[in-house]
Amino acid sequence: MSSDGSWHKTDESFIFSFKNKDINNAIISDIEETNCGFYNGFQYGPSFGNDINIFNSNDQFADYNNISYSKQHYKKKIRDSREIEIIN
């Protein structure tokens, strides 16, 4: 796997989130749009259908320091808001 700037097809991907950090409230979402399973870009870590994006907003050679969430290519929304978290 390389940072080749392209989408990769998969029909077996899923994403998940623990609501309130409780395993009993886990949200598991299977891939819906299989052509957009995950993305590898120069400024991005793994990007899961744009539903979860791990990226660096400043420099393609720096550590990834942001995560954003939305509902686009997976079946369920795993976060209540479309947010960007900054990782320290």
CSV table of C-alpha atoms in Angstrom, one decimal:
chain,number,residue,atom,x,y,z
A,1,MET,CA,0.0,0.0,0.0
A,2,SER,CA,1.4,3.4,-0.9
A,3,SER,CA,0.3,7.0,-0.9
A,4,ASP,CA,-0.6,6.9,-4.5
A,5,GLY,CA,-3.5,9.4,-4.4
A,6,SER,CA,-6.2,7.0,-5.5
A,7,TRP,CA,-9.3,5.2,-4.2
A,8,HIS,CA,-9.2,1.5,-3.5
A,9,LYS,CA,-12.1,-0.9,-4.0
A,10,THR,CA,-13.2,-3.2,-1.2
A,11,ASP,CA,-16.4,-5.0,-0.3
A,12,GLU,CA,-15.2,-6.2,3.1
A,13,SER,CA,-14.4,-2.9,4.8
A,14,PHE,CA,-16.1,-1.6,7.9
A,15,ILE,CA,-15.5,1.3,10.3
A,16,PHE,CA,-16.5,1.5,13.9
A,17,SER,CA,-16.9,3.8,16.9
A,18,PHE,CA,-17.5,3.3,20.6
A,19,LYS,CA,-20.1,5.8,21.6
A,20,ASN,CA,-19.3,7.1,25.1
A,21,LYS,CA,-16.3,4.8,25.1
A,22,ASP,CA,-18.6,1.9,25.9
A,23,ILE,CA,-18.2,-1.3,23.9
A,24,ASN,CA,-21.9,-2.1,24.4
A,25,ASN,CA,-22.8,1.1,22.4
A,26,ALA,CA,-20.5,0.4,19.5
A,27,ILE,CA,-21.5,1.5,16.0
A,28,ILE,CA,-20.3,-0.8,13.2
A,29,SER,CA,-20.8,0.4,9.7
A,30,ASP,CA,-20.1,-1.7,6.6
A,31,ILE,CA,-19.0,-0.3,3.3
A,32,GLU,CA,-21.8,0.8,1.0
A,33,GLU,CA,-19.9,2.4,-2.0
A,34,THR,CA,-17.4,-0.3,-2.6
A,35,ASN,CA,-15.3,1.7,-5.1
A,36,CYS,CA,-14.5,4.2,-2.3
A,37,GLY,CA,-13.4,1.8,0.4
A,38,PHE,CA,-10.3,3.7,1.3
A,39,TYR,CA,-8.0,6.3,-0.1
A,40,ASN,CA,-4.3,6.8,0.1
A,41,GLY,CA,-3.0,10.3,-0.5
A,42,PHE,CA,0.2,12.2,0.1
A,43,GLN,CA,-1.3,14.4,2.9
A,44,TYR,CA,-3.6,11.7,4.2
A,45,GLY,CA,-3.2,8.6,6.4
A,46,PRO,CA,-5.9,6.2,5.8
A,47,SER,CA,-9.1,7.7,4.6
A,48,PHE,CA,-12.1,5.4,4.9
A,49,GLY,CA,-14.6,6.4,2.3
A,50,ASN,CA,-14.3,10.0,3.5
A,51,ASP,CA,-16.3,8.9,6.6
A,52,ILE,CA,-13.1,8.8,8.6
A,53,ASN,CA,-10.1,10.9,7.3
A,54,ILE,CA,-6.8,10.9,9.1
A,55,PHE,CA,-4.6,13.7,7.7
A,56,ASN,CA,-2.1,16.5,8.2
A,57,SER,CA,-3.5,19.9,7.3
A,58,ASN,CA,0.0,21.6,6.9
A,59,ASP,CA,2.6,19.4,5.4
A,60,GLN,CA,2.6,16.1,3.5
A,61,PHE,CA,5.8,15.0,5.3
A,62,ALA,CA,4.7,15.8,8.9
A,63,ASP,CA,2.8,13.5,11.3
A,64,TYR,CA,-0.9,13.1,10.8
A,65,ASN,CA,-2.6,15.5,13.3
A,66,ASN,CA,-6.3,15.6,12.4
A,67,ILE,CA,-9.2,13.3,12.1
A,68,SER,CA,-12.5,14.3,10.4
A,69,TYR,CA,-15.8,12.4,10.4
A,70,SER,CA,-18.8,12.4,8.0
A,71,LYS,CA,-21.2,10.0,6.5
A,72,GLN,CA,-20.5,9.4,2.8
A,73,HIS,CA,-19.6,5.9,1.6
A,74,TYR,CA,-20.3,3.6,4.6
A,75,LYS,CA,-23.8,2.6,5.6
A,76,LYS,CA,-24.0,4.2,9.1
A,77,LYS,CA,-22.9,7.5,10.5
A,78,ILE,CA,-20.5,6.7,13.3
A,79,ARG,CA,-20.3,10.2,14.9
A,80,ASP,CA,-23.1,12.6,15.6
A,81,SER,CA,-21.3,15.6,14.2
A,82,ARG,CA,-19.1,16.4,11.3
A,83,GLU,CA,-16.1,17.3,13.2
A,84,ILE,CA,-12.3,17.6,13.0
A,85,GLU,CA,-10.3,16.5,16.0
A,86,ILE,CA,-6.7,17.7,16.4
A,87,ILE,CA,-4.4,15.0,17.8
A,88,ASN,CA,-1.6,16.2,20.1
